[in-house]
Amino acid sequence: DTGVSQNPRHKITKRGQNVTFRCDPISEHNRLYWYRQTLGQGPEFLTYFQNEAQLEKSRLLSDRFSAERPKGSFSTLEIQRTEQGDSAMYLCASSPSRFAGGYGYTFGSGTRLTVV
Amino acid sequence: TQLLEQSPQFLSIQEGENLTVYCNSSSVFSSLQWYRQEPGEGPVLLVTVVTGGEVKKLKRLTFQFGDARKDSSLHITAAQPGDTGLYLCAGPHEKRSQGNLIFGKGTKLSVKP
C-alpha cells in the first residue's frame, strides 16, 4: 500500500469555476476525513465518512462544497463557484474505525488550491 | 469550545540545541497526538499519548502528557536541521461520536546548521 493519495497536488482556478479533488485512502481503512489548512493555521475539519456514509459535516462546509465516497473507497471533494477565500491546502486522511478519534490519522500530501 | 494552544508559534535555533514546545488546553482530552508537517506536505503522525503523566520517547524526541490530560509537551534533544518543520498537536473532539480531530496552530521550528 502506498498510503493516502491525493490528486491533483496543485490546482489553480479562476474565481467562479468548479473544482474537484480526489482522495484514495489506505485500502483497509474504512474512515476517511477531509480537512482544510490555510497559511499559519492548523488543519480544520470539514467532513468524514465511515465507509460510504457521510457521518459529519463541519459548519465550514458551505453549500458550495460537496463530498462523496461512493462504494466506500475513494472520495471526491467538489467546490462549486470557487471564491478567493477557498484558496487553501485540502488534506485527506484515513484511519481504521477501531482507532478512530484517538489514535492518529494517515494524511495524504494534500491538494493546494489557488483561486485567482 | 475545545481549543489547543501551542507555544511558541515560531522557534529558530542552532543545530545541537535543545528545545521544548507546548500544547495547552482548558479542556480534558482522552488522548493527544503530535504530528510534524513539512512545507507542501500533509502532517505525519509522530506519537499518540493516552494516559495522564505518560512519557514517550522517539529517538531524540520526548513527549509528555500532563497528569490532568489538558496539556502536552515535546522536547527535542540536540536538534538537527532535519527536525525543521511545523509541529502540530491534535486531540479528538469531546463528543466522541464525532470523528474529527481538533488541531492547534502549530509551532514552526527552524534548525540552522
PDB file of C-alpha atoms in Angstrom:
ATOM      1  CA  ASP A   1       0.000   0.000   0.000  1.00  0.00           C
ATOM      2  CA  THR A   2       1.343   3.425  -0.945  1.00  0.00           C
ATOM      3  CA  GLY A   3      -0.506   5.400   1.708  1.00  0.00           C
ATOM      4  CA  VAL A   4      -3.139   8.076   1.149  1.00  0.00           C
ATOM      5  CA  SER A   5      -3.027   9.503  -2.353  1.00  0.00           C
ATOM      6  CA  GLN A   6      -4.459  12.884  -3.355  1.00  0.00           C
ATOM      7  CA  ASN A   7      -4.875  14.315  -6.819  1.00  0.00           C
ATOM      8  CA  PRO A   8      -4.133  16.791  -8.155  1.00  0.00           C
ATOM      9  CA  ARG A   9      -1.289  18.118  -5.992  1.00  0.00           C
ATOM     10  CA  HIS A  10      -1.858  21.648  -7.200  1.00  0.00           C
ATOM     11  CA  LYS A  11      -4.838  23.370  -8.791  1.00  0.00           C
ATOM     12  CA  ILE A  12      -5.110  26.944 -10.000  1.00  0.00           C
ATOM     13  CA  THR A  13      -8.578  28.040 -10.995  1.00  0.00           C
ATOM     14  CA  LYS A  14     -10.419  31.215 -11.814  1.00  0.00           C
ATOM     15  CA  ARG A  15     -12.977  32.547  -9.408  1.00  0.00           C
ATOM     16  CA  GLY A  16     -16.395  31.121 -10.168  1.00  0.00           C
ATOM     17  CA  GLN A  17     -15.150  27.850 -11.628  1.00  0.00           C
ATOM     18  CA  ASN A  18     -15.877  24.432 -10.141  1.00  0.00           C
ATOM     19  CA  VAL A  19     -13.077  22.150  -8.968  1.00  0.00           C
ATOM     20  CA  THR A  20     -12.976  18.525  -7.862  1.00  0.00           C
ATOM     21  CA  PHE A  21     -10.314  16.795  -5.814  1.00  0.00           C
ATOM     22  CA  ARG A  22      -9.810  13.079  -5.368  1.00  0.00           C
ATOM     23  CA  CYS A  23      -8.547  11.087  -2.399  1.00  0.00           C
ATOM     24  CA  ASP A  24      -7.609   7.409  -2.384  1.00  0.00           C
ATOM     25  CA  PRO A  25      -7.283   6.198   1.218  1.00  0.00           C
ATOM     26  CA  ILE A  26      -5.331   3.249   2.568  1.00  0.00           C
ATOM     27  CA  SER A  27      -7.351   0.299   1.311  1.00  0.00           C
ATOM     28  CA  GLU A  28      -8.095  -1.307   4.674  1.00  0.00           C
ATOM     29  CA  HIS A  29      -9.128   1.993   6.310  1.00  0.00           C
ATOM     30  CA  ASN A  30     -12.870   2.484   6.384  1.00  0.00           C
ATOM     31  CA  ARG A  31     -12.802   6.035   7.752  1.00  0.00           C
ATOM     32  CA  LEU A  32     -11.917   8.950   5.511  1.00  0.00           C
ATOM     33  CA  TYR A  33     -11.598  12.607   6.505  1.00  0.00           C
ATOM     34  CA  TRP A  34     -11.282  15.919   4.697  1.00  0.00           C
ATOM     35  CA  TYR A  35      -9.510  18.868   6.313  1.00  0.00           C
ATOM     36  CA  ARG A  36      -8.606  22.341   5.100  1.00  0.00           C
ATOM     37  CA  GLN A  37      -5.459  24.194   6.087  1.00  0.00           C
ATOM     38  CA  THR A  38      -4.672  27.849   5.437  1.00  0.00           C
ATOM     39  CA  LEU A  39      -1.342  29.544   5.946  1.00  0.00           C
ATOM     40  CA  GLY A  40      -0.345  29.790   9.578  1.00  0.00           C
ATOM     41  CA  GLN A  41      -3.174  27.605  10.794  1.00  0.00           C
ATOM     42  CA  GLY A  42      -3.579  24.003  11.773  1.00  0.00           C
ATOM     43  CA  PRO A  43      -5.852  21.758   9.739  1.00  0.00           C
ATOM     44  CA  GLU A  44      -9.593  22.400  10.190  1.00  0.00           C
ATOM     45  CA  PHE A  45     -12.103  19.583   9.967  1.00  0.00           C
ATOM     46  CA  LEU A  46     -14.514  19.591   7.019  1.00  0.00           C
ATOM     47  CA  THR A  47     -16.200  16.196   6.895  1.00  0.00           C
ATOM     48  CA  TYR A  48     -15.722  12.476   7.404  1.00  0.00           C
ATOM     49  CA  PHE A  49     -17.024   9.177   6.086  1.00  0.00           C
ATOM     50  CA  GLN A  50     -17.408   5.760   7.611  1.00  0.00           C
ATOM     51  CA  ASN A  51     -17.396   3.548   4.538  1.00  0.00           C
ATOM     52  CA  GLU A  52     -19.785   5.285   2.117  1.00  0.00           C
ATOM     53  CA  ALA A  53     -21.788   7.112   4.794  1.00  0.00           C
ATOM     54  CA  GLN A  54     -21.009  10.770   5.422  1.00  0.00           C
ATOM     55  CA  LEU A  55     -21.321  10.949   9.203  1.00  0.00           C
ATOM     56  CA  GLU A  56     -20.468  14.550   9.947  1.00  0.00           C
ATOM     57  CA  LYS A  57     -20.038  17.865   8.198  1.00  0.00           C
ATOM     58  CA  SER A  58     -18.451  20.982   9.652  1.00  0.00           C
ATOM     59  CA  ARG A  59     -20.132  24.354   9.515  1.00  0.00           C
ATOM     60  CA  LEU A  60     -17.133  25.361   7.404  1.00  0.00           C
ATOM     61  CA  LEU A  61     -18.591  23.221   4.642  1.00  0.00           C
ATOM     62  CA  SER A  62     -20.889  25.669   2.879  1.00  0.00           C
ATOM     63  CA  ASP A  63     -23.499  24.702   0.314  1.00  0.00           C
ATOM     64  CA  ARG A  64     -20.857  25.147  -2.392  1.00  0.00           C
ATOM     65  CA  PHE A  65     -18.932  22.186  -1.016  1.00  0.00           C
ATOM     66  CA  SER A  66     -19.921  18.574  -1.522  1.00  0.00           C
ATOM     67  CA  ALA A  67     -18.091  15.373  -0.725  1.00  0.00           C
ATOM     68  CA  GLU A  68     -18.831  11.833  -1.788  1.00  0.00           C
ATOM     69  CA  ARG A  69     -17.398   8.416  -1.163  1.00  0.00           C
ATOM     70  CA  PRO A  70     -19.171   6.016  -3.486  1.00  0.00           C
ATOM     71  CA  LYS A  71     -18.701   2.353  -2.604  1.00  0.00           C
ATOM     72  CA  GLY A  72     -16.661   3.326   0.434  1.00  0.00           C
ATOM     73  CA  SER A  73     -13.390   3.509  -1.447  1.00  0.00           C
ATOM     74  CA  PHE A  74     -12.043   6.759  -2.937  1.00  0.00           C
ATOM     75  CA  SER A  75     -13.610  10.106  -2.140  1.00  0.00           C
ATOM     76  CA  THR A  76     -14.128  13.327  -4.057  1.00  0.00           C
ATOM     77  CA  LEU A  77     -14.479  16.861  -2.739  1.00  0.00           C
ATOM     78  CA  GLU A  78     -16.120  19.338  -5.101  1.00  0.00           C
ATOM     79  CA  ILE A  79     -16.186  23.090  -4.676  1.00  0.00           C
ATOM     80  CA  GLN A  80     -18.659  24.959  -6.853  1.00  0.00           C
ATOM     81  CA  ARG A  81     -18.380  28.621  -7.803  1.00  0.00           C
ATOM     82  CA  THR A  82     -14.974  28.969  -6.184  1.00  0.00           C
ATOM     83  CA  GLU A  83     -14.104  32.119  -4.255  1.00  0.00           C
ATOM     84  CA  GLN A  84     -10.697  33.539  -3.371  1.00  0.00           C
ATOM     85  CA  GLY A  85     -11.323  32.567   0.244  1.00  0.00           C
ATOM     86  CA  ASP A  86     -11.366  28.925  -0.819  1.00  0.00           C
ATOM     87  CA  SER A  87      -7.625  29.099  -1.516  1.00  0.00           C
ATOM     88  CA  ALA A  88      -6.052  26.604   0.885  1.00  0.00           C
ATOM     89  CA  MET A  89      -4.459  23.191   1.200  1.00  0.00           C
ATOM     90  CA  TYR A  90      -7.115  20.478   1.182  1.00  0.00           C
ATOM     91  CA  LEU A  91      -5.979  17.443   3.129  1.00  0.00           C
ATOM     92  CA  CYS A  92      -7.428  13.966   3.105  1.00  0.00           C
ATOM     93  CA  ALA A  93      -6.741  11.423   5.844  1.00  0.00           C
ATOM     94  CA  SER A  94      -7.841   7.900   6.623  1.00  0.00           C
ATOM     95  CA  SER A  95      -7.924   5.620   9.640  1.00  0.00           C
ATOM     96  CA  PRO A  96      -9.281   2.262  10.663  1.00  0.00           C
ATOM     97  CA  SER A  97     -12.540   2.744  12.534  1.00  0.00           C
ATOM     98  CA  ARG A  98     -11.382   0.873  15.593  1.00  0.00           C
ATOM     99  CA  PHE A  99      -8.729   3.577  16.076  1.00  0.00           C
ATOM    100  CA  ALA A 100     -10.986   6.464  15.229  1.00  0.00           C
ATOM    101  CA  GLY A 101     -10.799   9.573  17.299  1.00  0.00           C
ATOM    102  CA  GLY A 102      -7.801   8.736  19.373  1.00  0.00           C
ATOM    103  CA  TYR A 103      -5.005   7.009  17.619  1.00  0.00           C
ATOM    104  CA  GLY A 104      -3.905   9.088  14.701  1.00  0.00           C
ATOM    105  CA  TYR A 105      -4.641   9.529  11.073  1.00  0.00           C
ATOM    106  CA  THR A 106      -2.610   8.916   7.945  1.00  0.00           C
ATOM    107  CA  PHE A 107      -2.694  12.046   5.828  1.00  0.00           C
ATOM    108  CA  GLY A 108      -2.155  12.470   2.130  1.00  0.00           C
ATOM    109  CA  SER A 109       0.146  15.132   0.708  1.00  0.00           C
ATOM    110  CA  GLY A 110      -2.788  17.438   0.071  1.00  0.00           C
ATOM    111  CA  THR A 111      -4.132  19.431  -2.845  1.00  0.00           C
ATOM    112  CA  ARG A 112      -3.065  23.082  -2.923  1.00  0.00           C
ATOM    113  CA  LEU A 113      -5.894  25.172  -4.380  1.00  0.00           C
ATOM    114  CA  THR A 114      -5.280  28.706  -5.597  1.00  0.00           C
ATOM    115  CA  VAL A 115      -8.282  30.741  -6.748  1.00  0.00           C
ATOM    116  CA  VAL A 116      -7.318  33.739  -8.878  1.00  0.00           C
TER     117      VAL A 116
ATOM    118  CA  THR B   1     -15.283  25.223  22.829  1.00  0.00           C
ATOM    119  CA  GLN B   2     -12.284  22.944  22.810  1.00  0.00           C
ATOM    120  CA  LEU B   3      -9.091  24.695  21.798  1.00  0.00           C
ATOM    121  CA  LEU B   4      -5.498  23.597  21.664  1.00  0.00           C
ATOM    122  CA  GLU B   5      -2.992  26.404  22.065  1.00  0.00           C
ATOM    123  CA  GLN B   6       0.580  25.820  21.019  1.00  0.00           C
ATOM    124  CA  SER B   7       3.630  27.803  22.034  1.00  0.00           C
ATOM    125  CA  PRO B   8       5.874  29.203  20.900  1.00  0.00           C
ATOM    126  CA  GLN B   9       4.426  29.964  17.499  1.00  0.00           C
ATOM    127  CA  PHE B  10       7.894  30.220  15.932  1.00  0.00           C
ATOM    128  CA  LEU B  11      11.249  28.888  17.089  1.00  0.00           C
ATOM    129  CA  SER B  12      14.604  29.306  15.389  1.00  0.00           C
ATOM    130  CA  ILE B  13      17.603  27.559  16.913  1.00  0.00           C
ATOM    131  CA  GLN B  14      21.081  26.320  16.053  1.00  0.00           C
ATOM    132  CA  GLU B  15      21.882  22.704  15.399  1.00  0.00           C
ATOM    133  CA  GLY B  16      22.706  20.881  18.615  1.00  0.00           C
ATOM    134  CA  GLU B  17      20.464  22.952  20.882  1.00  0.00           C
ATOM    135  CA  ASN B  18      17.628  21.509  22.948  1.00  0.00           C
ATOM    136  CA  LEU B  19      14.067  22.808  22.783  1.00  0.00           C
ATOM    137  CA  THR B  20      10.615  22.266  24.202  1.00  0.00           C
ATOM    138  CA  VAL B  21       7.281  23.142  22.606  1.00  0.00           C
ATOM    139  CA  TYR B  22       3.979  23.135  24.383  1.00  0.00           C
ATOM    140  CA  CYS B  23       0.356  22.273  23.713  1.00  0.00           C
ATOM    141  CA  ASN B  24      -2.210  23.505  26.240  1.00  0.00           C
ATOM    142  CA  SER B  25      -5.956  23.393  26.654  1.00  0.00           C
ATOM    143  CA  SER B  26      -8.546  24.241  29.247  1.00  0.00           C
ATOM    144  CA  SER B  27     -10.350  21.029  28.275  1.00  0.00           C
ATOM    145  CA  VAL B  28      -9.513  17.445  29.129  1.00  0.00           C
ATOM    146  CA  PHE B  29      -8.556  15.276  26.186  1.00  0.00           C
ATOM    147  CA  SER B  30      -8.780  11.495  26.173  1.00  0.00           C
ATOM    148  CA  SER B  31      -5.593  11.438  24.111  1.00  0.00           C
ATOM    149  CA  LEU B  32      -3.303  13.798  22.243  1.00  0.00           C
ATOM    150  CA  GLN B  33      -1.311  13.301  19.115  1.00  0.00           C
ATOM    151  CA  TRP B  34       1.740  15.062  17.741  1.00  0.00           C
ATOM    152  CA  TYR B  35       2.349  15.481  14.036  1.00  0.00           C
ATOM    153  CA  ARG B  36       5.178  17.009  12.023  1.00  0.00           C
ATOM    154  CA  GLN B  37       4.399  18.714   8.754  1.00  0.00           C
ATOM    155  CA  GLU B  38       6.895  19.793   6.123  1.00  0.00           C
ATOM    156  CA  PRO B  39       6.083  22.556   3.600  1.00  0.00           C
ATOM    157  CA  GLY B  40       3.741  21.361   0.865  1.00  0.00           C
ATOM    158  CA  GLU B  41       3.090  18.021   2.544  1.00  0.00           C
ATOM    159  CA  GLY B  42       0.475  16.540   4.842  1.00  0.00           C
ATOM    160  CA  PRO B  43       1.075  16.051   8.583  1.00  0.00           C
ATOM    161  CA  VAL B  44       2.855  12.868   9.624  1.00  0.00           C
ATOM    162  CA  LEU B  45       1.935  11.249  12.930  1.00  0.00           C
ATOM    163  CA  LEU B  46       4.797  11.124  15.434  1.00  0.00           C
ATOM    164  CA  VAL B  47       3.131   9.789  18.565  1.00  0.00           C
ATOM    165  CA  THR B  48      -0.140   9.374  20.458  1.00  0.00           C
ATOM    166  CA  VAL B  49      -0.247   9.803  24.235  1.00  0.00           C
ATOM    167  CA  VAL B  50      -3.204   8.353  26.071  1.00  0.00           C
ATOM    168  CA  THR B  51      -2.544   8.143  29.823  1.00  0.00           C
ATOM    169  CA  GLY B  52      -2.150  11.174  32.081  1.00  0.00           C
ATOM    170  CA  GLY B  53       1.507  11.555  33.034  1.00  0.00           C
ATOM    171  CA  GLU B  54       2.630   9.347  30.177  1.00  0.00           C
ATOM    172  CA  VAL B  55       6.091   9.899  28.698  1.00  0.00           C
ATOM    173  CA  LYS B  56       7.034   8.505  25.292  1.00  0.00           C
ATOM    174  CA  LYS B  57      10.398   8.689  23.599  1.00  0.00           C
ATOM    175  CA  LEU B  58      11.080   8.570  19.899  1.00  0.00           C
ATOM    176  CA  LYS B  59      14.863   8.752  19.419  1.00  0.00           C
ATOM    177  CA  ARG B  60      15.732  12.374  20.340  1.00  0.00           C
ATOM    178  CA  LEU B  61      12.085  13.372  20.823  1.00  0.00           C
ATOM    179  CA  THR B  62      10.378  13.076  24.216  1.00  0.00           C
ATOM    180  CA  PHE B  63       6.617  13.547  24.510  1.00  0.00           C
ATOM    181  CA  GLN B  64       4.783  14.064  27.770  1.00  0.00           C
ATOM    182  CA  PHE B  65       1.070  14.112  28.524  1.00  0.00           C
ATOM    183  CA  GLY B  66       0.060  16.168  31.553  1.00  0.00           C
ATOM    184  CA  ASP B  67      -1.345  14.444  34.607  1.00  0.00           C
ATOM    185  CA  ALA B  68      -4.692  16.169  34.109  1.00  0.00           C
ATOM    186  CA  ARG B  69      -4.682  15.396  30.370  1.00  0.00           C
ATOM    187  CA  LYS B  70      -5.022  19.063  29.492  1.00  0.00           C
ATOM    188  CA  ASP B  71      -1.538  19.674  28.189  1.00  0.00           C
ATOM    189  CA  SER B  72       1.382  18.049  26.448  1.00  0.00           C
ATOM    190  CA  SER B  73       4.970  18.896  25.629  1.00  0.00           C
ATOM    191  CA  LEU B  74       7.506  17.844  23.047  1.00  0.00           C
ATOM    192  CA  HIS B  75      11.185  18.060  23.912  1.00  0.00           C
ATOM    193  CA  ILE B  76      13.861  17.660  21.252  1.00  0.00           C
ATOM    194  CA  THR B  77      17.428  16.949  22.307  1.00  0.00           C
ATOM    195  CA  ALA B  78      20.346  18.031  20.127  1.00  0.00           C
ATOM    196  CA  ALA B  79      18.152  19.364  17.318  1.00  0.00           C
ATOM    197  CA  GLN B  80      19.196  18.698  13.752  1.00  0.00           C
ATOM    198  CA  PRO B  81      18.270  20.525  10.522  1.00  0.00           C
ATOM    199  CA  GLY B  82      16.108  17.540   9.615  1.00  0.00           C
ATOM    200  CA  ASP B  83      13.866  18.383  12.586  1.00  0.00           C
ATOM    201  CA  THR B  84      12.777  21.563  10.807  1.00  0.00           C
ATOM    202  CA  GLY B  85       9.029  21.657  10.251  1.00  0.00           C
ATOM    203  CA  LEU B  86       5.640  22.543  11.670  1.00  0.00           C
ATOM    204  CA  TYR B  87       4.826  20.607  14.839  1.00  0.00           C
ATOM    205  CA  LEU B  88       1.106  20.164  15.415  1.00  0.00           C
ATOM    206  CA  CYS B  89      -0.730  18.753  18.380  1.00  0.00           C
ATOM    207  CA  ALA B  90      -4.235  17.346  17.937  1.00  0.00           C
ATOM    208  CA  GLY B  91      -6.897  15.716  20.035  1.00  0.00           C
ATOM    209  CA  PRO B  92     -10.249  14.046  19.488  1.00  0.00           C
ATOM    210  CA  HIS B  93     -13.382  16.154  19.701  1.00  0.00           C
ATOM    211  CA  GLU B  94     -15.074  15.929  23.095  1.00  0.00           C
ATOM    212  CA  LYS B  95     -18.159  14.403  21.501  1.00  0.00           C
ATOM    213  CA  ARG B  96     -16.656  11.000  20.906  1.00  0.00           C
ATOM    214  CA  SER B  97     -19.341  10.137  18.396  1.00  0.00           C
ATOM    215  CA  GLN B  98     -17.772  12.728  16.172  1.00  0.00           C
ATOM    216  CA  GLY B  99     -14.831  11.522  14.214  1.00  0.00           C
ATOM    217  CA  ASN B 100     -12.862  14.683  13.917  1.00  0.00           C
ATOM    218  CA  LEU B 101      -9.598  15.827  15.418  1.00  0.00           C
ATOM    219  CA  ILE B 102      -9.007  19.328  16.712  1.00  0.00           C
ATOM    220  CA  PHE B 103      -5.610  20.760  15.785  1.00  0.00           C
ATOM    221  CA  GLY B 104      -3.555  23.518  17.309  1.00  0.00           C
ATOM    222  CA  LYS B 105      -1.998  26.158  15.058  1.00  0.00           C
ATOM    223  CA  GLY B 106       1.395  24.570  15.398  1.00  0.00           C
ATOM    224  CA  THR B 107       4.952  25.555  16.272  1.00  0.00           C
ATOM    225  CA  LYS B 108       7.124  26.338  13.280  1.00  0.00           C
ATOM    226  CA  LEU B 109      10.628  25.104  14.070  1.00  0.00           C
ATOM    227  CA  SER B 110      13.708  26.078  12.102  1.00  0.00           C
ATOM    228  CA  VAL B 111      17.013  24.408  12.935  1.00  0.00           C
ATOM    229  CA  LYS B 112      20.002  26.112  11.369  1.00  0.00           C
ATOM    230  CA  PRO B 113      23.183  24.160  10.635  1.00  0.00           C
TER     231      PRO B 113
END
